[in-house]
Coordinates of N, CA, C and O in Angstrom, one line a residue:
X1 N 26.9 -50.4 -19.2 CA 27.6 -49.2 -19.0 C 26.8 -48.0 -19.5 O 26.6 -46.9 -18.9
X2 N 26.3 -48.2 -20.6 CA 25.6 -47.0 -21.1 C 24.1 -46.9 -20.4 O 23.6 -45.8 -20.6
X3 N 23.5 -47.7 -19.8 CA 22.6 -47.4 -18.9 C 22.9 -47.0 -17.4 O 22.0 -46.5 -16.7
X4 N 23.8 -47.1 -17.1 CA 24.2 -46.9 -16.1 C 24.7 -45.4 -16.5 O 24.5 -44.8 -15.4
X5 N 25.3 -44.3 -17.7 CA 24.8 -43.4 -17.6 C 24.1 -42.4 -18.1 O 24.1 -41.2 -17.8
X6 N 23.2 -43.2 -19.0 CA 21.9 -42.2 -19.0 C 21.2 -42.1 -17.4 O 21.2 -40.9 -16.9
X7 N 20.8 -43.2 -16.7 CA 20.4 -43.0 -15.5 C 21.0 -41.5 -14.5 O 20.6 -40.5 -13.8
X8 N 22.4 -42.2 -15.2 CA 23.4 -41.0 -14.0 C 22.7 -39.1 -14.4 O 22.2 -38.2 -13.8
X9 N 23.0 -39.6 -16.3 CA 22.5 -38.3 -16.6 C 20.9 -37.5 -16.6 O 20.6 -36.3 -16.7
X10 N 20.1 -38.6 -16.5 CA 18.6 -38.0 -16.4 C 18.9 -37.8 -14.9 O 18.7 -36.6 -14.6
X11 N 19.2 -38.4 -13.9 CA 19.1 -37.8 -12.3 C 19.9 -36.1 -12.5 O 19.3 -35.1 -12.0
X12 N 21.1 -36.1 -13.1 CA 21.8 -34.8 -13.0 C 20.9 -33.9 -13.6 O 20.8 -32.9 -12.9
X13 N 20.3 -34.0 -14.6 CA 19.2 -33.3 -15.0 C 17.9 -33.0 -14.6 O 17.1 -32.2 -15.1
X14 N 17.9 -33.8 -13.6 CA 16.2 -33.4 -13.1 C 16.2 -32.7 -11.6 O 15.4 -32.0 -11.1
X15 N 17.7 -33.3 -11.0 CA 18.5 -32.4 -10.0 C 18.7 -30.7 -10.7 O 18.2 -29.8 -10.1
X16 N 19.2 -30.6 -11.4 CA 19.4 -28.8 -12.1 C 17.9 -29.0 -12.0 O 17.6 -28.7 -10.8
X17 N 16.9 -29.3 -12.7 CA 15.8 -28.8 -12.8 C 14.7 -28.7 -11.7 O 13.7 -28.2 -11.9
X18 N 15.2 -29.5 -10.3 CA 14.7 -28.6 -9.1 C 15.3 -27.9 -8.8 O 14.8 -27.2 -7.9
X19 N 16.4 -27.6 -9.2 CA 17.1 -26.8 -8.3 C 17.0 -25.3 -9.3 O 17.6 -24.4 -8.7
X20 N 16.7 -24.9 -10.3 CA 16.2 -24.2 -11.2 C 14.9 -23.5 -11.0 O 14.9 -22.3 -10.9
X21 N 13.8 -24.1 -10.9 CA 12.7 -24.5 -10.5 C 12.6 -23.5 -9.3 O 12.1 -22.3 -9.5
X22 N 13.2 -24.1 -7.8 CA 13.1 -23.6 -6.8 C 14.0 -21.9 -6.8 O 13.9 -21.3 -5.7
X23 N 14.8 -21.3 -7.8 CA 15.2 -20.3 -7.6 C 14.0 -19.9 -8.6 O 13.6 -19.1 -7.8
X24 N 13.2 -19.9 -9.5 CA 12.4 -19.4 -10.0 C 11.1 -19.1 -8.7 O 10.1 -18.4 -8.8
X25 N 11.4 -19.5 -7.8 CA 9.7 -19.6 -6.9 C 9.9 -18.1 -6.3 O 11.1 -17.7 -6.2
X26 N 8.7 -17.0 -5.9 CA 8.9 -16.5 -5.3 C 8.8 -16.5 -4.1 O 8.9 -17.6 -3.6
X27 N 8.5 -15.4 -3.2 CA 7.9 -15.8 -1.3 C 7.0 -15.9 -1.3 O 6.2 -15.7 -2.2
X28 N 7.0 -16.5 0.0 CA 5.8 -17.4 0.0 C 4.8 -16.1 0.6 O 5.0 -15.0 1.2
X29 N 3.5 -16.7 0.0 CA 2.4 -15.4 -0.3 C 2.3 -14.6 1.4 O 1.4 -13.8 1.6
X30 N 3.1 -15.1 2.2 CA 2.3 -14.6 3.6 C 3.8 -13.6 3.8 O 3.9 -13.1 4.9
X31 N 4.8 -13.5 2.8 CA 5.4 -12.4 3.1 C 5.3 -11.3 2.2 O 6.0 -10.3 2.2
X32 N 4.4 -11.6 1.4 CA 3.8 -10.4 0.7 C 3.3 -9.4 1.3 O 3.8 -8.3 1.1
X33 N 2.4 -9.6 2.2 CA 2.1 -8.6 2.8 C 2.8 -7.3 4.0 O 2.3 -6.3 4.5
X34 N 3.9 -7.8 4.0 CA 5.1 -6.7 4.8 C 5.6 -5.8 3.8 O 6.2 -4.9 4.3
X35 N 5.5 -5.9 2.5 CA 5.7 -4.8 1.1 C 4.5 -4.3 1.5 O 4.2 -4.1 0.3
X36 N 3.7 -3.9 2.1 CA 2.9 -3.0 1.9 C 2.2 -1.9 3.3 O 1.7 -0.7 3.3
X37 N 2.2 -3.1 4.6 CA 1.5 -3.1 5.8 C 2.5 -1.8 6.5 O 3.7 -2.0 6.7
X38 N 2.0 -0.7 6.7 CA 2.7 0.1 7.4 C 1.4 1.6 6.9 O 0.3 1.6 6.3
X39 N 2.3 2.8 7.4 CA 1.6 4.0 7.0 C 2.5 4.8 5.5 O 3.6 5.1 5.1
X40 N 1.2 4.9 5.0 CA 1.7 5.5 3.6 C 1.0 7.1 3.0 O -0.1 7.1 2.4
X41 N 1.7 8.0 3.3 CA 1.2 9.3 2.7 C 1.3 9.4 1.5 O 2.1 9.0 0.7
X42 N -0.2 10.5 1.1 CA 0.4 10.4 -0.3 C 1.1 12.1 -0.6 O 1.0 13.2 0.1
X43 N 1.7 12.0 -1.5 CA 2.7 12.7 -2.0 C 2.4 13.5 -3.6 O 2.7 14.6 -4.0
X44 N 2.2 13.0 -3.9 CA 1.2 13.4 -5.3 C 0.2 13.2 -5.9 O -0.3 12.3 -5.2
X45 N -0.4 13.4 -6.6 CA -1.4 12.7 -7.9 C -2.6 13.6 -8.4 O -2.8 14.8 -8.0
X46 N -3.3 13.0 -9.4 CA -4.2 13.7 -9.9 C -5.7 13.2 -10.0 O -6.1 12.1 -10.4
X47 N -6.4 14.3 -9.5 CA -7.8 13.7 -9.2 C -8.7 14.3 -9.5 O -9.0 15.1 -8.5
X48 N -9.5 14.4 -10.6 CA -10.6 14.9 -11.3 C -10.0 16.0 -12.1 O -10.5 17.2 -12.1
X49 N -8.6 15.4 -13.0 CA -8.4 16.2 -13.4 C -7.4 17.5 -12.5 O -6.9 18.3 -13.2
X50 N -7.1 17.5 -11.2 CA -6.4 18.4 -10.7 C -5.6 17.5 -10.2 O -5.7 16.4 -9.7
X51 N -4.4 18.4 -10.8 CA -2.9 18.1 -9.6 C -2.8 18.3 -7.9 O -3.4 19.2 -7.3
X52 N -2.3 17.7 -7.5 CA -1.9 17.7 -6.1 C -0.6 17.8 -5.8 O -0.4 16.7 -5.3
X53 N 0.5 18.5 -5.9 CA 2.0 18.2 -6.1 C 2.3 18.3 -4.5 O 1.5 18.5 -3.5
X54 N 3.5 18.1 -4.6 CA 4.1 18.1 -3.1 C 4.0 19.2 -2.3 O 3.5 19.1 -1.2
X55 N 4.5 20.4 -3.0 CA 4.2 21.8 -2.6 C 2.6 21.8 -1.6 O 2.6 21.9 -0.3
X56 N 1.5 21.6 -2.5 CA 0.3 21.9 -1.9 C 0.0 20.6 -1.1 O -0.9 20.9 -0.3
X57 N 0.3 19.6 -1.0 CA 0.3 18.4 -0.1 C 1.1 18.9 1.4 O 0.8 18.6 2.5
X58 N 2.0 19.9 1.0 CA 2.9 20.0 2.7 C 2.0 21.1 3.1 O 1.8 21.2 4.3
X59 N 1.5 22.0 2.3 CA 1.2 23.3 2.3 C -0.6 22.8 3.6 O -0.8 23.4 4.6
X60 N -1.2 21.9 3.2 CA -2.3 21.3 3.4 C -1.8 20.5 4.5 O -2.6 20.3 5.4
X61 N -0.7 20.1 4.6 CA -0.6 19.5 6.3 C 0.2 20.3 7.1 O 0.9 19.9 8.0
X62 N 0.0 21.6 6.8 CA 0.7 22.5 8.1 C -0.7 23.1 8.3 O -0.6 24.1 9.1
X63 N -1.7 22.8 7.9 CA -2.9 23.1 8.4 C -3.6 22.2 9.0 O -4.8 22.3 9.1
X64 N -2.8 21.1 9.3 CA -3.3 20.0 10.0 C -4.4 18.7 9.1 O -4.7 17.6 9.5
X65 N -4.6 19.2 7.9 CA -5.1 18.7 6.7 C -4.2 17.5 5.9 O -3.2 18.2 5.5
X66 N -4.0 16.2 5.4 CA -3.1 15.4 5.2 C -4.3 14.3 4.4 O -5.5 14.2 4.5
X67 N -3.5 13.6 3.6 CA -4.3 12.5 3.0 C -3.2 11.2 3.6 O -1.9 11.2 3.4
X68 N -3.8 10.4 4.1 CA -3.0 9.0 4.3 C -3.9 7.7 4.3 O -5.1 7.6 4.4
X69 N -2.8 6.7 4.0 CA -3.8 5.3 4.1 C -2.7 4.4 4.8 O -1.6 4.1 4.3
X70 N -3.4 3.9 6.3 CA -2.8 3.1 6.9 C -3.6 1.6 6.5 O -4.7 1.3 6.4
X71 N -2.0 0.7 6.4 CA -2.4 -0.5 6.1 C -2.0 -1.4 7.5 O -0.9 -1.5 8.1
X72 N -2.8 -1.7 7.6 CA -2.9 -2.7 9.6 C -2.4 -3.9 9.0 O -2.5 -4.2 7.8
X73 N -1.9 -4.7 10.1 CA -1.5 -6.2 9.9 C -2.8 -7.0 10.7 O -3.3 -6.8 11.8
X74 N -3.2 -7.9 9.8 CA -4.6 -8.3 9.9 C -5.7 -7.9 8.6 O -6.8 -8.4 8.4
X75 N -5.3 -6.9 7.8 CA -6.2 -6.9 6.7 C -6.8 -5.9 6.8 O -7.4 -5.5 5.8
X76 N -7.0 -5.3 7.8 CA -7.6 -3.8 8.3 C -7.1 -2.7 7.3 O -6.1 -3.1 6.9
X77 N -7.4 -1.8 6.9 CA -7.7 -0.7 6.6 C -8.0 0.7 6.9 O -9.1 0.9 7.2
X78 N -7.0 2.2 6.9 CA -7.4 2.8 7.2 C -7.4 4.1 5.9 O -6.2 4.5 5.6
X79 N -8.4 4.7 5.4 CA -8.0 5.9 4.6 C -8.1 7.2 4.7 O -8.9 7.7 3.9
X80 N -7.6 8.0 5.5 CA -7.6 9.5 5.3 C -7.5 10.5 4.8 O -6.4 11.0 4.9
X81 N -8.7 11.2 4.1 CA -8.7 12.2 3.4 C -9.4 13.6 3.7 O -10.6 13.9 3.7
X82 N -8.4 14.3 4.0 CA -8.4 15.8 4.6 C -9.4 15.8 6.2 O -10.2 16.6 6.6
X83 N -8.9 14.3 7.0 CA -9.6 14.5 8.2 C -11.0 13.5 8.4 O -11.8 13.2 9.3
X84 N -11.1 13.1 7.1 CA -12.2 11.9 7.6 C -11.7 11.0 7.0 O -11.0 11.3 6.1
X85 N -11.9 9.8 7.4 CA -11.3 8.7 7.7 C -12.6 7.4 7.1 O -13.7 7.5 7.5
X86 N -12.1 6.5 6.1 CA -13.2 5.5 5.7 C -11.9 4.2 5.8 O -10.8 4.2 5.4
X87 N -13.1 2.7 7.0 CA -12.6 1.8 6.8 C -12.4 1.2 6.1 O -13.2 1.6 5.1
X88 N -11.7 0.3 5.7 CA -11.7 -1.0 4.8 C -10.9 -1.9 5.0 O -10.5 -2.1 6.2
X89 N -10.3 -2.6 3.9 CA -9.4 -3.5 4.2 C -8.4 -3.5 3.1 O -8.3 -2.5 2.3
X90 N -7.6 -4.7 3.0 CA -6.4 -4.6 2.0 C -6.0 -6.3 1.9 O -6.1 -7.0 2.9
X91 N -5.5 -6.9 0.7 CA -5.2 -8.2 0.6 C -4.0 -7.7 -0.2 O -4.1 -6.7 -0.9
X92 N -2.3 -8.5 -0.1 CA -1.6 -8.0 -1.1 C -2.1 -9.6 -2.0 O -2.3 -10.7 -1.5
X93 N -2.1 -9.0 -3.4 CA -2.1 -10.1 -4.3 C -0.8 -10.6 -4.7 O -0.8 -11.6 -5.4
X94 N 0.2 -10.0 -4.4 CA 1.7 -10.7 -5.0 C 2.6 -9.8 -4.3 O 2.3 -9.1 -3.3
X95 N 3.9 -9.9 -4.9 CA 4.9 -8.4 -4.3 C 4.3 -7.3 -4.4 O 4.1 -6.6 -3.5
X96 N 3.9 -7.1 -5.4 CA 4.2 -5.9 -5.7 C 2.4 -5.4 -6.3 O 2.3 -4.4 -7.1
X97 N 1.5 -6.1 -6.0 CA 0.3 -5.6 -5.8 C -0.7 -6.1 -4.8 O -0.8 -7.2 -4.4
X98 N -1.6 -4.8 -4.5 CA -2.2 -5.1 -3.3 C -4.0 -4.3 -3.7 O -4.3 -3.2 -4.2
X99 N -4.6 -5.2 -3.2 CA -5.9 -5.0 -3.5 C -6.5 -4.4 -2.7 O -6.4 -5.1 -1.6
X100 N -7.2 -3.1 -2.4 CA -7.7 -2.2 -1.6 C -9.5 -2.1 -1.8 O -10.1 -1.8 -2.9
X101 N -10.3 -2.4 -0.4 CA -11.6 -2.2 -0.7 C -11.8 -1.1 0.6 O -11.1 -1.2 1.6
X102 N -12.8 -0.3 0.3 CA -13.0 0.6 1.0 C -14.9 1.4 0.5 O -15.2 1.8 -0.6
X103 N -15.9 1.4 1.7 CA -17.2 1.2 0.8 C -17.6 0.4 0.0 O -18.8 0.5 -0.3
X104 N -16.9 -0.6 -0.5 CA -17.6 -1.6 -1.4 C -16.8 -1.7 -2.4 O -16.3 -2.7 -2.9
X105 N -16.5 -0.7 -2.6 CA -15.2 -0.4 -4.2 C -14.1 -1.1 -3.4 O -13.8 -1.1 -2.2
X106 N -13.4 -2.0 -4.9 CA -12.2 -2.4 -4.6 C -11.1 -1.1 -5.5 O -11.6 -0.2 -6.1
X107 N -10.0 -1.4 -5.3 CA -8.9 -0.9 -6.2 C -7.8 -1.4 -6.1 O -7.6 -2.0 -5.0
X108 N -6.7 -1.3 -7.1 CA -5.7 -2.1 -6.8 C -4.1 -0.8 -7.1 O -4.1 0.2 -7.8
X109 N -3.3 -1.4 -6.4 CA -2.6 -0.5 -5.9 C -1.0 -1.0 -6.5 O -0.9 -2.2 -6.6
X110 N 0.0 -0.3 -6.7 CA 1.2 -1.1 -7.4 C 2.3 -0.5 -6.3 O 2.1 0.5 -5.5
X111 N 3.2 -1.1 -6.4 CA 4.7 -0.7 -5.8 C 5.7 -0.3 -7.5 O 6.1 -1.0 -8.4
X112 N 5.8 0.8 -7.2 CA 7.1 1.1 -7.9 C 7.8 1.8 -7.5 O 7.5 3.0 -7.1
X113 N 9.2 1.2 -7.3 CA 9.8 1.4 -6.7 C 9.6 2.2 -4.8 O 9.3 1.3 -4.0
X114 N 9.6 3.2 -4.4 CA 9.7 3.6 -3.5 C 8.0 4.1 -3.1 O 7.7 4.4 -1.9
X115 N 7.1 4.2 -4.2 CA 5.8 4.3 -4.4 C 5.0 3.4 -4.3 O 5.1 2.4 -5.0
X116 N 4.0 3.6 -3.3 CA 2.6 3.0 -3.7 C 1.5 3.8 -4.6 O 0.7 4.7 -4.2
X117 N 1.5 3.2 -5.6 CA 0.9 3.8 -7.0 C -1.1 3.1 -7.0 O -1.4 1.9 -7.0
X118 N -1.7 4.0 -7.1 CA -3.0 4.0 -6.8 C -3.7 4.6 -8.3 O -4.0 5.8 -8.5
X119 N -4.0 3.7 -9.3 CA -4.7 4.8 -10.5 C -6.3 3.7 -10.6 O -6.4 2.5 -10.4
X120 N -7.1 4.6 -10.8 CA -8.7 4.0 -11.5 C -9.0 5.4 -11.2 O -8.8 6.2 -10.3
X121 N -10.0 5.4 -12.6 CA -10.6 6.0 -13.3 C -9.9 7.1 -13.6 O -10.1 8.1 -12.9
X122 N -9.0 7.1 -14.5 CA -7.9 8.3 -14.9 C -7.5 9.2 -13.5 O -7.1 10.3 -13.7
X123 N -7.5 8.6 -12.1 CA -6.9 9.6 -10.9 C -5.7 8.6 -10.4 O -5.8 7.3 -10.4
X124 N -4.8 9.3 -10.0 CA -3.4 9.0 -9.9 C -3.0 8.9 -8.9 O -2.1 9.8 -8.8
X125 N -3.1 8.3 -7.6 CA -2.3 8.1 -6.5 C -1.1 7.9 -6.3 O -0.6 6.8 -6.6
X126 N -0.5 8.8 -5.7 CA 1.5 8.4 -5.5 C 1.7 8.6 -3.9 O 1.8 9.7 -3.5
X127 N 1.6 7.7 -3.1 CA 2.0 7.1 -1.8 C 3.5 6.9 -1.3 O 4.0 5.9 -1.8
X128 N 4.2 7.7 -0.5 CA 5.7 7.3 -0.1 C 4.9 6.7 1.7 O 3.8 6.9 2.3
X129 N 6.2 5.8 1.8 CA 6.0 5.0 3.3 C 6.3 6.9 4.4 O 7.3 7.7 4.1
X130 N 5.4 7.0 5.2 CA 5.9 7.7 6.4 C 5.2 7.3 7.0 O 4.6 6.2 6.9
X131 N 5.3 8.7 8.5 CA 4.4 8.4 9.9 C 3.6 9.5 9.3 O 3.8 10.1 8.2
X132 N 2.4 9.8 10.4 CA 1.2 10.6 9.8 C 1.4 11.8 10.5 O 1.9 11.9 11.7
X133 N 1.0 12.5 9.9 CA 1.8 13.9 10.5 C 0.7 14.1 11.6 O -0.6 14.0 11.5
X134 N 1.5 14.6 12.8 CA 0.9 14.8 14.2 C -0.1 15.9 14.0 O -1.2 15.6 14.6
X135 N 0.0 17.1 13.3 CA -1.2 17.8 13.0 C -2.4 17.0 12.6 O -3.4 17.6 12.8
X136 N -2.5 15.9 12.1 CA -3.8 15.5 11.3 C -4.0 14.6 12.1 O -5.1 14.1 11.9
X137 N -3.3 14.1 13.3 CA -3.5 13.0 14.6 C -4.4 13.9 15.7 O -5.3 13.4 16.4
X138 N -4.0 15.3 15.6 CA -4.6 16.2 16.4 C -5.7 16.5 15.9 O -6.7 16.3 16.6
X139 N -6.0 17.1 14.7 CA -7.0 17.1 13.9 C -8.1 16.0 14.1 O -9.2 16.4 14.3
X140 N -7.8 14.8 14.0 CA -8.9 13.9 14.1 C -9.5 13.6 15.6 O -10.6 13.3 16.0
X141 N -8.3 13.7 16.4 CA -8.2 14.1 18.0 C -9.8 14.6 18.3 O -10.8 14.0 18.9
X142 N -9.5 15.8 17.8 CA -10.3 17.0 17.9 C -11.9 16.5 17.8 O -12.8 16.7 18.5
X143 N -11.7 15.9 16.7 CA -13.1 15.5 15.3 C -13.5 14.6 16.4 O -14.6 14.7 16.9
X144 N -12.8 13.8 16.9 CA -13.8 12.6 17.9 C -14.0 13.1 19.3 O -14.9 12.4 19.8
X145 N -13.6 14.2 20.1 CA -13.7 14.7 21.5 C -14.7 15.3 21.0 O -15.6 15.2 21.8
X146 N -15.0 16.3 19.8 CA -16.1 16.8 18.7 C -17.7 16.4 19.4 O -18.7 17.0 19.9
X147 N -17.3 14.9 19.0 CA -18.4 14.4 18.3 C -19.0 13.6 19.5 O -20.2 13.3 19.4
X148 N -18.3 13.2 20.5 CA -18.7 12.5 21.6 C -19.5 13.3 22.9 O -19.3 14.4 23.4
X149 N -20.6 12.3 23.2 CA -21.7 13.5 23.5 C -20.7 13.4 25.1 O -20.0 12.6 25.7
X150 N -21.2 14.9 25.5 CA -21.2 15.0 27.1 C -22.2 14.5 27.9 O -23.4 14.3 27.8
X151 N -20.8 14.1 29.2 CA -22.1 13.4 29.8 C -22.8 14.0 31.0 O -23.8 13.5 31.4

Protein backbone atom coordinates (compact mmCIF):
# COMPACT_ATOMS: atom_id res chain seq x y z
CA UNK A 1 0.00 0.00 0.00
CA UNK A 2 2.53 2.39 0.72
CA UNK A 3 4.08 1.98 -2.66
CA UNK A 4 1.27 2.16 -4.29
CA UNK A 5 1.20 5.75 -2.94
CA UNK A 6 4.35 7.21 -3.26
CA UNK A 7 3.91 6.13 -6.98
CA UNK A 8 0.43 7.76 -6.93
CA UNK A 9 2.22 10.81 -5.24
CA UNK A 10 5.46 11.27 -7.45
CA UNK A 11 3.01 10.98 -10.72
CA UNK A 12 0.79 13.91 -8.90
CA UNK A 13 3.88 15.71 -8.63
CA UNK A 14 5.48 15.60 -11.76
CA UNK A 15 1.88 16.17 -13.31
CA UNK A 16 1.90 19.87 -11.31
CA UNK A 17 5.30 20.11 -12.50
CA UNK A 18 4.44 20.04 -16.28
CA UNK A 19 1.80 21.66 -15.85
CA UNK A 20 3.79 24.49 -14.01
CA UNK A 21 6.45 24.29 -16.33
CA UNK A 22 4.27 24.88 -19.38
CA UNK A 23 2.55 28.13 -17.80
CA UNK A 24 6.09 29.31 -17.22
CA UNK A 25 6.86 28.94 -21.25
CA UNK A 26 6.51 31.89 -23.24
CA UNK A 27 5.31 32.27 -27.25
CA UNK A 28 6.58 30.59 -29.29
CA UNK A 29 9.52 32.84 -30.93
CA UNK A 30 7.55 33.23 -34.36
CA UNK A 31 4.94 35.37 -32.46
CA UNK A 32 7.40 37.64 -31.35
CA UNK A 33 7.58 39.26 -34.15
CA UNK A 34 3.91 40.83 -34.46
CA UNK A 35 5.03 43.04 -31.08
CA UNK A 36 6.88 44.91 -33.34
CA UNK A 37 6.23 44.49 -37.42
CA UNK A 38 4.12 47.45 -38.36
CA UNK A 39 4.90 51.42 -38.77
CA UNK A 40 6.36 53.27 -35.92
CA UNK A 41 6.92 57.08 -35.62
CA UNK A 42 8.98 58.58 -33.54
CA UNK A 43 7.64 60.87 -31.06
CA UNK A 44 10.58 61.96 -28.97
CA UNK A 45 14.17 61.64 -28.05
CA UNK A 46 17.54 62.98 -27.82
CA UNK A 47 20.22 62.99 -30.19
CA UNK A 48 23.60 64.55 -29.83
CA UNK A 49 22.70 65.94 -27.06
CA UNK A 50 19.41 67.84 -28.48
CA UNK A 51 15.91 67.24 -27.67
CA UNK A 52 13.27 66.48 -30.13
CA UNK A 53 9.92 66.84 -28.24
CA UNK A 54 6.52 66.31 -29.77
CA UNK A 55 5.88 69.98 -30.37
CA UNK A 56 8.91 70.14 -32.94
CA UNK A 57 8.31 66.50 -34.28
CA UNK A 58 4.55 67.73 -35.44
CA UNK A 59 5.92 71.07 -36.15
CA UNK A 60 8.54 69.11 -38.76
CA UNK A 61 5.84 66.96 -40.27
CA UNK A 62 3.60 69.79 -41.37
CA UNK A 63 6.46 70.46 -43.53
CA UNK A 64 6.23 67.25 -44.91
CA UNK A 65 9.58 66.31 -42.92
CA UNK A 66 8.91 63.10 -40.38
CA UNK A 67 11.21 60.50 -38.87
CA UNK A 68 9.79 56.85 -39.07
CA UNK A 69 10.83 53.25 -39.14
CA UNK A 70 8.86 50.76 -40.87
CA UNK A 71 9.22 47.15 -39.78
CA UNK A 72 8.07 44.69 -42.93
CA UNK A 73 7.02 41.10 -42.20
CA UNK A 74 9.83 39.21 -43.65
CA UNK A 75 12.70 40.96 -41.85
CA UNK A 76 12.88 43.96 -44.05
CA UNK A 77 13.50 47.18 -42.90
CA UNK A 78 12.69 50.56 -43.41
CA UNK A 79 14.19 53.93 -41.69
CA UNK A 80 13.22 57.46 -42.39
CA UNK A 81 14.88 60.35 -41.46
CA UNK A 82 13.72 63.77 -42.48
CA UNK A 83 13.02 62.25 -46.16
CA UNK A 84 15.87 59.82 -46.78
CA UNK A 85 15.24 56.54 -46.21
CA UNK A 86 18.21 53.69 -45.22
CA UNK A 87 17.50 49.81 -45.64
CA UNK A 88 17.89 47.23 -43.36
CA UNK A 89 16.43 44.65 -41.46
CA UNK A 90 15.03 43.64 -38.03
CA UNK A 91 14.99 40.15 -35.89
CA UNK A 92 12.73 40.37 -32.65
CA UNK A 93 14.91 38.68 -30.01
CA UNK A 94 12.07 37.93 -27.50
CA UNK A 95 8.76 40.04 -26.60
CA UNK A 96 9.87 42.71 -25.93
CA UNK A 97 13.24 43.13 -27.81
CA UNK A 98 14.10 43.57 -31.31
CA UNK A 99 17.37 43.79 -32.96
CA UNK A 100 17.70 46.51 -35.74
CA UNK A 101 20.66 46.54 -38.43
CA UNK A 102 20.73 49.26 -40.79
CA UNK A 103 24.45 50.03 -42.79
CA UNK A 104 26.12 47.46 -40.85
CA UNK A 105 25.35 48.80 -37.36
CA UNK A 106 23.11 46.75 -35.39
CA UNK A 107 20.97 48.29 -32.45
CA UNK A 108 18.61 46.97 -30.21
CA UNK A 109 15.32 48.40 -29.52
CA UNK A 110 12.82 47.76 -26.31
CA UNK A 111 9.00 47.87 -25.89
CA UNK A 112 7.88 49.81 -23.00
CA UNK A 113 4.85 49.87 -22.70
CA UNK A 114 3.19 51.71 -25.71
CA UNK A 115 6.89 52.65 -26.87
CA UNK A 116 9.48 51.45 -29.03
CA UNK A 117 12.50 52.67 -27.05
CA UNK A 118 15.76 52.98 -29.21
CA UNK A 119 19.04 54.19 -26.98
CA UNK A 120 23.02 53.68 -28.04
CA UNK A 121 25.38 55.89 -27.65
CA UNK A 122 23.63 58.28 -24.98
CA UNK A 123 20.71 59.06 -28.01
CA UNK A 124 17.19 58.27 -27.08
CA UNK A 125 14.67 57.02 -29.45
CA UNK A 126 10.85 57.01 -28.34
CA UNK A 127 8.63 55.38 -31.24
CA UNK A 128 4.58 55.21 -30.87
CA UNK A 129 2.80 52.62 -33.49
CA UNK A 130 1.20 55.02 -36.37
CA UNK A 131 0.67 55.41 -40.24
CA UNK A 132 3.31 57.70 -41.80
CA UNK A 133 2.18 60.87 -42.35
CA UNK A 134 0.99 61.45 -46.02
CA UNK A 135 3.09 64.67 -46.26
CA UNK A 136 6.39 62.62 -45.96
CA UNK A 137 4.77 59.85 -48.53
CA UNK A 138 4.54 62.89 -50.81
CA UNK A 139 7.78 64.12 -49.93
CA UNK A 140 9.55 60.95 -50.88
CA UNK A 141 7.04 60.78 -53.83
CA UNK A 142 8.62 63.82 -54.98
CA UNK A 143 12.45 62.61 -54.09
CA UNK A 144 12.03 59.55 -56.48
CA UNK A 145 9.96 61.29 -59.68
CA UNK A 146 13.24 63.72 -58.67
CA UNK A 147 15.61 61.50 -59.33
CA UNK A 148 14.41 59.32 -62.19
CA UNK A 149 16.00 60.24 -65.37
CA UNK A 150 13.60 61.36 -68.31
CA UNK A 151 13.18 59.55 -70.98
Amino acid sequence: MKLKAKIIGAAACAFALCVALAGCAGAPAGNDAANFQGDWILTSGTVDGQEATEETLAQAQEMGLSVYLQLNEGGSAVLSVLGTNMDGSWTAKDATTVELTFDGSSAEATLEGEELVMQQDGDVMRFKRGEIPPAASEVQRDENQAAEPEA
